[in-house]
Amino acid sequence: MERAMEQLNRLTRSLRRARTVELPDDNETAVYTLMPMVMADQHRSVSELLSNSKFDVNYAFGRVKRSLLHIAAKQKKCMSKLLEYSADVNICNNEGLTAIHWLAVNGRTELLHDLVQHVSDVDVEDAMGQTALHVACQNGHKTTVQCLLDSGADINRPNVSGATPLYFACSHGQRDTAQILLLRGAKYLPDKNGVTPLDLCVQGGYGETCEVLIQYHPRLFQTIIQMTQNEDLRENMLRQVLEHLSQQSENQYLKILTSLAEVATTNGHKLLSISSNYDAQMKSLLRIVRIFCHVFRIGPSSPSNGIDMGYNGNKTPRSQVFKPLELLWHSLDEWLVLIATELMKNKKDSTDITSILLKQKGQDQDGTSIPAFEPPGPGSYENLSTGTGESKPDALGGKQEASADCQDVISMTANRLSAVIQAFYMCCSCQMPPGMTSPRFIEFVCKHDEVLKCFVNR
């Protein structure tokens, strides 16, 4: 390197004195002589040296084996001079990167316009199968993306893992480049592992990019709603995306909340089915309800406005988003009434209920699949005796079996019902100003006081 610097200083002095000089015959020495000039865009000095030399302008040097054209990818005048001296624009370094990749990475569209005129294949790939369009989309260079597309770049070209330019744009939340691609007809394609552009947007919390995807592919709206059930996705990222989407319009806001309420209702009913996995369904329901309540509170209407929020029982568009959940609350009410009724029939007081619940505490928490239990209808535990007071055959055994059945119902449903009650409380609370208790929840507690006390004692 010292030898090269000494040679450079000698050449510089000679050029200043307007003397004709030549580069060393050794390409390695010559390239390190030219490199500082190229980096400084000293195109006249570079041109004069090349004109009097047999230097191989495409000589690859250094650890990554790049050419001077790679170095000149940021210098307009030197790049033009190197092209005049037959620099090969298709030469790759040992990472497969060409000069066009460097320009795309840095968004140098003004240089790219000149370079693409000399490129035989604008879709030349690096070692990972990525084209200049991939990296331009990833870095959000709008004009560079447009230039490459105008020059014939393949808009749906996948890399070695199956990722397209749209995939790259979404991976970094590049809304503008994603929109350009979609406007130009880019296909919505997953990679080889099935990961989609929308998956990447949600994982990164890129609400604006999600909005663009939905504009061109409306079906993706429901996909985002269903993603709220995926525990592998970070909840705060989902909230961030839905926050942005809900702020776009009142209709969009109401649509999001109604859809979330429907998904929560479905999950709640699955939780109430004894055949479902308690832990998974419980987490899913509470996660969806938390997201629902968060989006509800940050909506267009002010939480301080009782009329808009529907605190006073007014049926406003905003309060109506809770309507799908009424099916779940109705099922919850039926379960609690059923348990209270059957306990009374079997002459169980609150102390007995507590002992039943404590006896099998945690039975639902092991995630073991238990045969489905549907709430029995009226009279399921009746007809144990004749109208004359005489016991039917096995009447005593029937009473014991009914009592055992009732105990099983309580022990198997207590945790599940408690989770739904928590969801109900969250939904009631999010409709109230901070510090205020929902009248509806107070009414609910009063109605099911005895059974709820037992749940609390657990």
C-alpha positions as a Python dict, from the first residue, in 0.01 Angstrom:
ca = {
    (1, 'M'): (0, 0, 0),
    (2, 'E'): (289, 236, 79),
    (3, 'R'): (432, 165, -265),
    (4, 'A'): (99, 252, -423),
    (5, 'M'): (73, 579, -230),
    (6, 'E'): (425, 674, -331),
    (7, 'Q'): (339, 603, -694),
    (8, 'L'): (19, 805, -659),
    (9, 'N'): (204, 1106, -524),
    (10, 'R'): (453, 1085, -810),
    (11, 'L'): (173, 1064, -1065),
    (12, 'T'): (-13, 1353, -909),
    (13, 'R'): (294, 1575, -925),
    (14, 'S'): (351, 1476, -1286),
    (15, 'L'): (-10, 1549, -1380),
    (16, 'R'): (9, 1890, -1219),
    (17, 'R'): (311, 1966, -1435),
    (18, 'A'): (108, 1850, -1738),
    (19, 'R'): (355, 1573, -1812),
    (20, 'T'): (238, 1258, -1986),
    (21, 'V'): (261, 964, -1746),
    (22, 'E'): (171, 599, -1746),
    (23, 'L'): (32, 366, -1487),
    (24, 'P'): (251, 83, -1359),
    (25, 'D'): (233, -234, -1565),
    (26, 'D'): (131, -427, -1256),
    (27, 'N'): (-252, -423, -1238),
    (28, 'E'): (-252, -458, -860),
    (29, 'T'): (-36, -149, -815),
    (30, 'A'): (-217, 40, -1087),
    (31, 'V'): (-563, -20, -943),
    (32, 'Y'): (-462, 114, -602),
    (33, 'T'): (-316, 414, -779),
    (34, 'L'): (-644, 484, -956),
    (35, 'M'): (-879, 404, -669),
    (36, 'P'): (-831, 729, -469),
    (37, 'M'): (-879, 931, -787),
    (38, 'V'): (-1199, 747, -868),
    (39, 'M'): (-1330, 797, -515),
    (40, 'A'): (-1255, 1170, -545),
    (41, 'D'): (-1421, 1177, -890),
    (42, 'Q'): (-1101, 1311, -1050),
    (43, 'H'): (-1223, 1207, -1394),
    (44, 'R'): (-965, 1404, -1595),
    (45, 'S'): (-670, 1243, -1416),
    (46, 'V'): (-830, 900, -1445),
    (47, 'S'): (-896, 952, -1815),
    (48, 'E'): (-540, 1063, -1889),
    (49, 'L'): (-387, 771, -1702),
    (50, 'L'): (-612, 517, -1872),
    (51, 'S'): (-544, 663, -2216),
    (52, 'N'): (-170, 597, -2179),
    (53, 'S'): (-191, 258, -2013),
    (54, 'K'): (-261, -108, -2083),
    (55, 'F'): (-434, -138, -1747),
    (56, 'D'): (-726, -384, -1737),
    (57, 'V'): (-1016, -160, -1639),
    (58, 'N'): (-1213, -467, -1526),
    (59, 'Y'): (-941, -591, -1291),
    (60, 'A'): (-1096, -728, -968),
    (61, 'F'): (-910, -651, -648),
    (62, 'G'): (-940, -660, -272),
    (63, 'R'): (-1112, -908, -44),
    (64, 'V'): (-1451, -882, -219),
    (65, 'K'): (-1299, -873, -568),
    (66, 'R'): (-1463, -555, -692),
    (67, 'S'): (-1371, -349, -996),
    (68, 'L'): (-1317, 24, -1028),
    (69, 'L'): (-1670, 53, -1166),
    (70, 'H'): (-1802, -65, -830),
    (71, 'I'): (-1602, 215, -668),
    (72, 'A'): (-1724, 467, -924),
    (73, 'A'): (-2090, 376, -870),
    (74, 'K'): (-2127, 690, -659),
    (75, 'Q'): (-1926, 919, -887),
    (76, 'K'): (-2103, 1026, -1206),
    (77, 'K'): (-1810, 1161, -1408),
    (78, 'C'): (-1564, 885, -1324),
    (79, 'M'): (-1830, 622, -1390),
    (80, 'S'): (-1887, 769, -1738),
    (81, 'K'): (-1513, 770, -1809),
    (82, 'L'): (-1475, 408, -1703),
    (83, 'L'): (-1763, 311, -1931),
    (84, 'E'): (-1586, 492, -2216),
    (85, 'Y'): (-1287, 269, -2153),
    (86, 'S'): (-1503, -46, -2178),
    (87, 'A'): (-1567, -113, -1812),
    (88, 'D'): (-1798, -415, -1790),
    (89, 'V'): (-2121, -323, -1606),
    (90, 'N'): (-2207, -690, -1561),
    (91, 'I'): (-1897, -780, -1357),
    (92, 'C'): (-1987, -914, -1012),
    (93, 'N'): (-1781, -907, -697),
    (94, 'N'): (-1752, -1225, -492),
    (95, 'E'): (-2093, -1149, -337),
    (96, 'G'): (-2252, -1135, -680),
    (97, 'L'): (-2305, -758, -667),
    (98, 'T'): (-2270, -549, -980),
    (99, 'A'): (-2239, -173, -1011),
    (100, 'I'): (-2613, -155, -1072),
    (101, 'H'): (-2672, -317, -732),
    (102, 'W'): (-2460, -49, -566),
    (103, 'L'): (-2656, 227, -735),
    (104, 'A'): (-2985, 66, -634),
    (105, 'V'): (-2875, 29, -272),
    (106, 'N'): (-2787, 398, -253),
    (107, 'G'): (-3077, 525, -463),
    (108, 'R'): (-2854, 701, -716),
    (109, 'T'): (-3119, 722, -987),
    (110, 'E'): (-2937, 994, -1182),
    (111, 'L'): (-2641, 757, -1230),
    (112, 'L'): (-2862, 456, -1285),
    (113, 'H'): (-3022, 619, -1590),
    (114, 'D'): (-2679, 626, -1755),
    (115, 'L'): (-2567, 284, -1640),
    (116, 'V'): (-2873, 88, -1755),
    (117, 'Q'): (-2797, 195, -2111),
    (118, 'H'): (-2489, -29, -2094),
    (119, 'V'): (-2647, -317, -1901),
    (120, 'S'): (-2731, -635, -2092),
    (121, 'D'): (-2947, -773, -1808),
    (122, 'V'): (-3103, -536, -1559),
    (123, 'D'): (-3209, -841, -1355),
    (124, 'V'): (-2856, -966, -1291),
    (125, 'E'): (-2859, -1149, -955),
    (126, 'D'): (-2625, -1142, -659),
    (127, 'A'): (-2523, -1453, -462),
    (128, 'M'): (-2867, -1461, -295),
    (129, 'G'): (-3058, -1425, -619),
    (130, 'Q'): (-3145, -1062, -547),
    (131, 'T'): (-3171, -812, -828),
    (132, 'A'): (-3122, -437, -816),
    (133, 'L'): (-3501, -405, -792),
    (134, 'H'): (-3504, -613, -474),
    (135, 'V'): (-3257, -387, -294),
    (136, 'A'): (-3410, -64, -426),
    (137, 'C'): (-3752, -171, -296),
    (138, 'Q'): (-3609, -274, 39),
    (139, 'N'): (-3443, 65, 86),
    (140, 'G'): (-3746, 264, -29),
    (141, 'H'): (-3588, 440, -327),
    (142, 'K'): (-3897, 533, -529),
    (143, 'T'): (-3737, 690, -834),
    (144, 'T'): (-3481, 409, -853),
    (145, 'V'): (-3760, 151, -850),
    (146, 'Q'): (-3943, 337, -1126),
    (147, 'C'): (-3623, 362, -1333),
    (148, 'L'): (-3555, -11, -1302),
    (149, 'L'): (-3913, -101, -1393),
    (150, 'D'): (-3901, 134, -1691),
    (151, 'S'): (-3580, -42, -1795),
    (152, 'G'): (-3751, -380, -1798),
    (153, 'A'): (-3680, -520, -1452),
    (154, 'D'): (-3887, -828, -1366),
    (155, 'I'): (-4139, -706, -1110),
    (156, 'N'): (-4209, -1056, -973),
    (157, 'R'): (-3855, -1198, -984),
    (158, 'P'): (-3800, -1419, -675),
    (159, 'N'): (-3465, -1459, -501),
    (160, 'V'): (-3331, -1796, -386),
    (161, 'S'): (-3579, -1807, -94),
    (162, 'G'): (-3874, -1712, -314),
    (163, 'A'): (-3896, -1350, -198),
    (164, 'T'): (-4017, -1100, -460),
    (165, 'P'): (-3948, -724, -472),
    (166, 'L'): (-4289, -664, -308),
    (167, 'Y'): (-4188, -900, -30),
    (168, 'F'): (-3867, -698, 18),
    (169, 'A'): (-4057, -368, 27),
    (170, 'C'): (-4298, -500, 291),
    (171, 'S'): (-4019, -651, 501),
    (172, 'H'): (-3897, -299, 578),
    (173, 'G'): (-4234, -123, 574),
    (174, 'Q'): (-4159, 68, 255),
    (175, 'R'): (-4508, 192, 179),
    (176, 'D'): (-4423, 400, -129),
    (177, 'T'): (-4221, 137, -311),
    (178, 'A'): (-4485, -125, -228),
    (179, 'Q'): (-4750, 102, -378),
    (180, 'I'): (-4545, 154, -696),
    (181, 'L'): (-4507, -222, -736),
    (182, 'L'): (-4876, -292, -679),
    (183, 'L'): (-4974, -14, -918),
    (184, 'R'): (-4749, -175, -1180),
    (185, 'G'): (-4917, -513, -1131),
    (186, 'A'): (-4691, -690, -882),
    (187, 'K'): (-4830, -1022, -763),
    (188, 'Y'): (-4894, -1094, -396),
    (189, 'L'): (-4675, -1400, -345),
    (190, 'P'): (-4536, -1579, -37),
    (191, 'D'): (-4178, -1699, -8),
    (192, 'K'): (-4082, -2067, -8),
    (193, 'N'): (-4165, -2094, 363),
    (194, 'G'): (-4516, -1959, 311),
    (195, 'V'): (-4441, -1620, 468),
    (196, 'T'): (-4641, -1348, 293),
    (197, 'P'): (-4578, -974, 249),
    (198, 'L'): (-4865, -911, 492),
    (199, 'D'): (-4703, -1134, 754),
    (200, 'L'): (-4391, -917, 736),
    (201, 'C'): (-4590, -595, 761),
    (202, 'V'): (-4778, -710, 1070),
    (203, 'Q'): (-4465, -850, 1235),
    (204, 'G'): (-4301, -510, 1195),
    (205, 'G'): (-4610, -309, 1289),
    (206, 'Y'): (-4609, -136, 950),
    (207, 'G'): (-4967, -6, 943),
    (208, 'E'): (-4922, 219, 640),
    (209, 'T'): (-4787, -64, 428),
    (210, 'C'): (-5070, -291, 545),
    (211, 'E'): (-5313, -22, 434),
    (212, 'V'): (-5162, -24, 83),
    (213, 'L'): (-5183, -403, 62),
    (214, 'I'): (-5549, -397, 163),
    (215, 'Q'): (-5627, -132, -97),
    (216, 'Y'): (-5512, -367, -373),
    (217, 'H'): (-5615, -693, -204),
    (218, 'P'): (-5926, -627, 12),
    (219, 'R'): (-5942, -991, 124),
    (220, 'L'): (-5633, -925, 338),
    (221, 'F'): (-5844, -723, 582),
    (222, 'Q'): (-5998, -1038, 726),
    (223, 'T'): (-5656, -1202, 728),
    (224, 'I'): (-5531, -930, 964),
    (225, 'I'): (-5835, -977, 1188),
    (226, 'Q'): (-5769, -1351, 1206),
    (227, 'M'): (-5405, -1282, 1293),
    (228, 'T'): (-5519, -1158, 1633),
    (229, 'Q'): (-5556, -1526, 1727),
    (230, 'N'): (-5193, -1604, 1643),
    (231, 'E'): (-4997, -1602, 1966),
    (232, 'D'): (-4669, -1606, 1771),
    (233, 'L'): (-4734, -1247, 1661),
    (234, 'R'): (-4649, -972, 1907),
    (235, 'E'): (-4964, -813, 2041),
    (236, 'N'): (-4821, -461, 2038),
    (237, 'M'): (-4741, -491, 1666),
    (238, 'L'): (-5098, -599, 1591),
    (239, 'R'): (-5230, -308, 1794),
    (240, 'Q'): (-5005, -70, 1605),
    (241, 'V'): (-5133, -194, 1269),
    (242, 'L'): (-5500, -187, 1371),
    (243, 'E'): (-5457, 157, 1528),
    (244, 'H'): (-5342, 296, 1196),
    (245, 'L'): (-5613, 122, 995),
    (246, 'S'): (-5887, 234, 1234),
    (247, 'Q'): (-5787, 599, 1193),
    (248, 'Q'): (-5844, 602, 818),
    (249, 'S'): (-6222, 643, 834),
    (250, 'E'): (-6519, 599, 1064),
    (251, 'N'): (-6647, 308, 855),
    (252, 'Q'): (-6309, 135, 869),
    (253, 'Y'): (-6299, 185, 1246),
    (254, 'L'): (-6643, 30, 1294),
    (255, 'K'): (-6562, -254, 1055),
    (256, 'I'): (-6248, -344, 1249),
    (257, 'L'): (-6427, -346, 1583),
    (258, 'T'): (-6724, -547, 1455),
    (259, 'S'): (-6491, -804, 1300),
    (260, 'L'): (-6286, -831, 1620),
    (261, 'A'): (-6606, -875, 1822),
    (262, 'E'): (-6714, -1159, 1593),
    (263, 'V'): (-6379, -1336, 1628),
    (264, 'A'): (-6387, -1290, 2006),
    (265, 'T'): (-6737, -1439, 2020),
    (266, 'T'): (-6628, -1744, 1821),
    (267, 'N'): (-6325, -1794, 2046),
    (268, 'G'): (-6536, -1746, 2356),
    (269, 'H'): (-6777, -2020, 2254),
    (270, 'K'): (-6484, -2250, 2179),
    (271, 'L'): (-6353, -2180, 2528),
    (272, 'L'): (-6688, -2277, 2678),
    (273, 'S'): (-6667, -2612, 2500),
    (274, 'I'): (-6502, -2859, 2738),
    (275, 'S'): (-6343, -3041, 2444),
    (276, 'S'): (-6123, -2740, 2362),
    (277, 'N'): (-5777, -2671, 2499),
    (278, 'Y'): (-5838, -2440, 2793),
    (279, 'D'): (-5501, -2267, 2802),
    (280, 'A'): (-5486, -2191, 2429),
    (281, 'Q'): (-5848, -2074, 2400),
    (282, 'M'): (-5832, -1866, 2717),
    (283, 'K'): (-5520, -1681, 2599),
    (284, 'S'): (-5668, -1631, 2254),
    (285, 'L'): (-5995, -1485, 2384),
    (286, 'L'): (-5833, -1243, 2628),
    (287, 'R'): (-5577, -1135, 2370),
    (288, 'I'): (-5847, -1052, 2114),
    (289, 'V'): (-6056, -868, 2372),
    (290, 'R'): (-5755, -663, 2485),
    (291, 'I'): (-5690, -559, 2125),
    (292, 'F'): (-6060, -487, 2073),
    (293, 'C'): (-6079, -264, 2381),
    (294, 'H'): (-5759, -82, 2285),
    (295, 'V'): (-5883, -2, 1935),
    (296, 'F'): (-6223, 98, 2074),
    (297, 'R'): (-6071, 352, 2309),
    (298, 'I'): (-5847, 520, 2050),
    (299, 'G'): (-6131, 566, 1803),
    (300, 'P'): (-6256, 894, 1650),
    (301, 'S'): (-6499, 974, 1934),
    (302, 'S'): (-6369, 1120, 2256),
    (303, 'P'): (-6388, 889, 2561),
    (304, 'S'): (-6512, 1187, 2763),
    (305, 'N'): (-6826, 1207, 2553),
    (306, 'G'): (-7082, 981, 2720),
    (307, 'I'): (-7331, 1012, 2436),
    (308, 'D'): (-7083, 902, 2170),
    (309, 'M'): (-6957, 616, 2386),
    (310, 'G'): (-7307, 492, 2458),
    (311, 'Y'): (-7261, 507, 2840),
    (312, 'N'): (-7623, 595, 2892),
    (313, 'G'): (-7757, 304, 2693),
    (314, 'N'): (-7785, 500, 2370),
    (315, 'K'): (-7757, 286, 2057),
    (316, 'T'): (-7487, 471, 1869),
    (317, 'P'): (-7283, 323, 1582),
    (318, 'R'): (-6990, 304, 1818),
    (319, 'S'): (-7173, 115, 2091),
    (320, 'Q'): (-7323, -123, 1835),
    (321, 'V'): (-6983, -283, 1767),
    (322, 'F'): (-7041, -480, 2088),
    (323, 'K'): (-7351, -646, 1945),
    (324, 'P'): (-7177, -965, 1818),
    (325, 'L'): (-7048, -1023, 2172),
    (326, 'E'): (-7400, -1040, 2311),
    (327, 'L'): (-7421, -1402, 2196),
    (328, 'L'): (-7121, -1485, 2414),
    (329, 'W'): (-7253, -1293, 2714),
    (330, 'H'): (-7587, -1473, 2674),
    (331, 'S'): (-7411, -1811, 2681),
    (332, 'L'): (-7217, -1702, 2990),
    (333, 'D'): (-7540, -1603, 3161),
    (334, 'E'): (-7702, -1937, 3075),
    (335, 'W'): (-7410, -2131, 3219),
    (336, 'L'): (-7415, -1940, 3546),
    (337, 'V'): (-7792, -1975, 3580),
    (338, 'L'): (-7765, -2347, 3505),
    (339, 'I'): (-7498, -2402, 3770),
    (340, 'A'): (-7691, -2204, 4032),
    (341, 'T'): (-8015, -2389, 3952),
    (342, 'E'): (-7865, -2737, 3966),
    (343, 'L'): (-7682, -2662, 4288),
    (344, 'M'): (-8005, -2550, 4448),
    (345, 'K'): (-8181, -2863, 4325),
    (346, 'N'): (-7916, -3076, 4490),
    (347, 'K'): (-7939, -2862, 4806),
    (348, 'K'): (-7586, -2728, 4772),
    (349, 'D'): (-7511, -2409, 4960),
    (350, 'S'): (-7225, -2173, 4884),
    (351, 'T'): (-6989, -2359, 5119),
    (352, 'D'): (-7051, -2686, 4935),
    (353, 'I'): (-6993, -2514, 4603),
    (354, 'T'): (-6659, -2382, 4726),
    (355, 'S'): (-6548, -2727, 4839),
    (356, 'I'): (-6638, -2869, 4498),
    (357, 'L'): (-6440, -2604, 4318),
    (358, 'L'): (-6138, -2637, 4544),
    (359, 'K'): (-6144, -3015, 4518),
    (360, 'Q'): (-6048, -3016, 4152),
    (361, 'K'): (-5877, -2681, 4124),
    (362, 'G'): (-5664, -2649, 3817),
    (363, 'Q'): (-5823, -2946, 3638),
    (364, 'D'): (-5875, -2737, 3324),
    (365, 'Q'): (-5529, -2585, 3330),
    (366, 'D'): (-5338, -2895, 3221),
    (367, 'G'): (-5464, -2854, 2864),
    (368, 'T'): (-5599, -3213, 2861),
    (369, 'S'): (-5875, -3267, 2611),
    (370, 'I'): (-6199, -3370, 2786),
    (371, 'P'): (-6514, -3497, 2612),
    (372, 'A'): (-6745, -3213, 2516),
    (373, 'F'): (-7017, -3119, 2764),
    (374, 'E'): (-7321, -2931, 2646),
    (375, 'P'): (-7531, -2747, 2905),
    (376, 'P'): (-7835, -2961, 2979),
    (377, 'G'): (-8178, -2825, 2919),
    (378, 'P'): (-8455, -2779, 3174),
    (379, 'G'): (-8545, -3096, 3358),
    (380, 'S'): (-8222, -3278, 3289),
    (381, 'Y'): (-8187, -3366, 3656),
    (382, 'E'): (-8560, -3409, 3718),
    (383, 'N'): (-8788, -3716, 3704),
    (384, 'L'): (-8596, -3883, 3985),
    (385, 'S'): (-8913, -3974, 4173),
    (386, 'T'): (-9279, -4063, 4106),
    (387, 'G'): (-9564, -3831, 4165),
    (388, 'T'): (-9671, -4031, 4471),
    (389, 'G'): (-9345, -3974, 4651),
    (390, 'E'): (-9223, -4324, 4585),
    (391, 'S'): (-8877, -4354, 4443),
    (392, 'K'): (-8834, -4489, 4100),
    (393, 'P'): (-8597, -4784, 4062),
    (394, 'D'): (-8242, -4671, 4144),
    (395, 'A'): (-8373, -4330, 4250),
    (396, 'L'): (-8111, -4297, 4523),
    (397, 'G'): (-7836, -4386, 4281),
    (398, 'G'): (-7985, -4138, 4034),
    (399, 'K'): (-7963, -3858, 4291),
    (400, 'Q'): (-7603, -3941, 4368),
    (401, 'E'): (-7524, -3948, 3998),
    (402, 'A'): (-7696, -3613, 3947),
    (403, 'S'): (-7493, -3465, 4232),
    (404, 'A'): (-7172, -3603, 4085),
    (405, 'D'): (-7265, -3471, 3743),
    (406, 'C'): (-7324, -3127, 3890),
    (407, 'Q'): (-6987, -3135, 4064),
    (408, 'D'): (-6819, -3234, 3738),
    (409, 'V'): (-6990, -2951, 3553),
    (410, 'I'): (-6866, -2695, 3805),
    (411, 'S'): (-6510, -2822, 3825),
    (412, 'M'): (-6476, -2848, 3448),
    (413, 'T'): (-6627, -2509, 3367),
    (414, 'A'): (-6515, -2282, 3651),
    (415, 'N'): (-6187, -2170, 3493),
    (416, 'R'): (-6346, -2134, 3151),
    (417, 'L'): (-6635, -1929, 3282),
    (418, 'S'): (-6395, -1714, 3485),
    (419, 'A'): (-6201, -1628, 3168),
    (420, 'V'): (-6520, -1529, 2985),
    (421, 'I'): (-6625, -1321, 3287),
    (422, 'Q'): (-6290, -1142, 3268),
    (423, 'A'): (-6350, -1070, 2899),
    (424, 'F'): (-6698, -941, 2983),
    (425, 'Y'): (-6555, -712, 3250),
    (426, 'M'): (-6294, -574, 3009),
    (427, 'C'): (-6559, -496, 2748),
    (428, 'C'): (-6784, -329, 3004),
    (429, 'S'): (-6496, -125, 3146),
    (430, 'C'): (-6367, 1, 2812),
    (431, 'Q'): (-6703, 170, 2753),
    (432, 'M'): (-6671, 371, 3074),
    (433, 'P'): (-6456, 670, 3168),
    (434, 'P'): (-6149, 580, 3378),
    (435, 'G'): (-6238, 513, 3740),
    (436, 'M'): (-6604, 434, 3676),
    (437, 'T'): (-6754, 87, 3714),
    (438, 'S'): (-6994, -28, 3448),
    (439, 'P'): (-7358, -42, 3569),
    (440, 'R'): (-7407, -347, 3352),
    (441, 'F'): (-7125, -534, 3521),
    (442, 'I'): (-7260, -438, 3864),
    (443, 'E'): (-7598, -579, 3761),
    (444, 'F'): (-7428, -896, 3637),
    (445, 'V'): (-7245, -945, 3968),
    (446, 'C'): (-7563, -895, 4168),
    (447, 'K'): (-7753, -1146, 3955),
    (448, 'H'): (-7493, -1421, 3990),
    (449, 'D'): (-7361, -1327, 4332),
    (450, 'E'): (-7350, -1674, 4489),
    (451, 'V'): (-7177, -1851, 4202),
    (452, 'L'): (-6930, -1565, 4151),
    (453, 'K'): (-6834, -1573, 4518),
    (454, 'C'): (-6737, -1935, 4476),
    (455, 'F'): (-6526, -1851, 4172),
    (456, 'V'): (-6353, -1573, 4367),
    (457, 'N'): (-6280, -1809, 4658),
    (458, 'R'): (-6089, -2035, 4423),
}
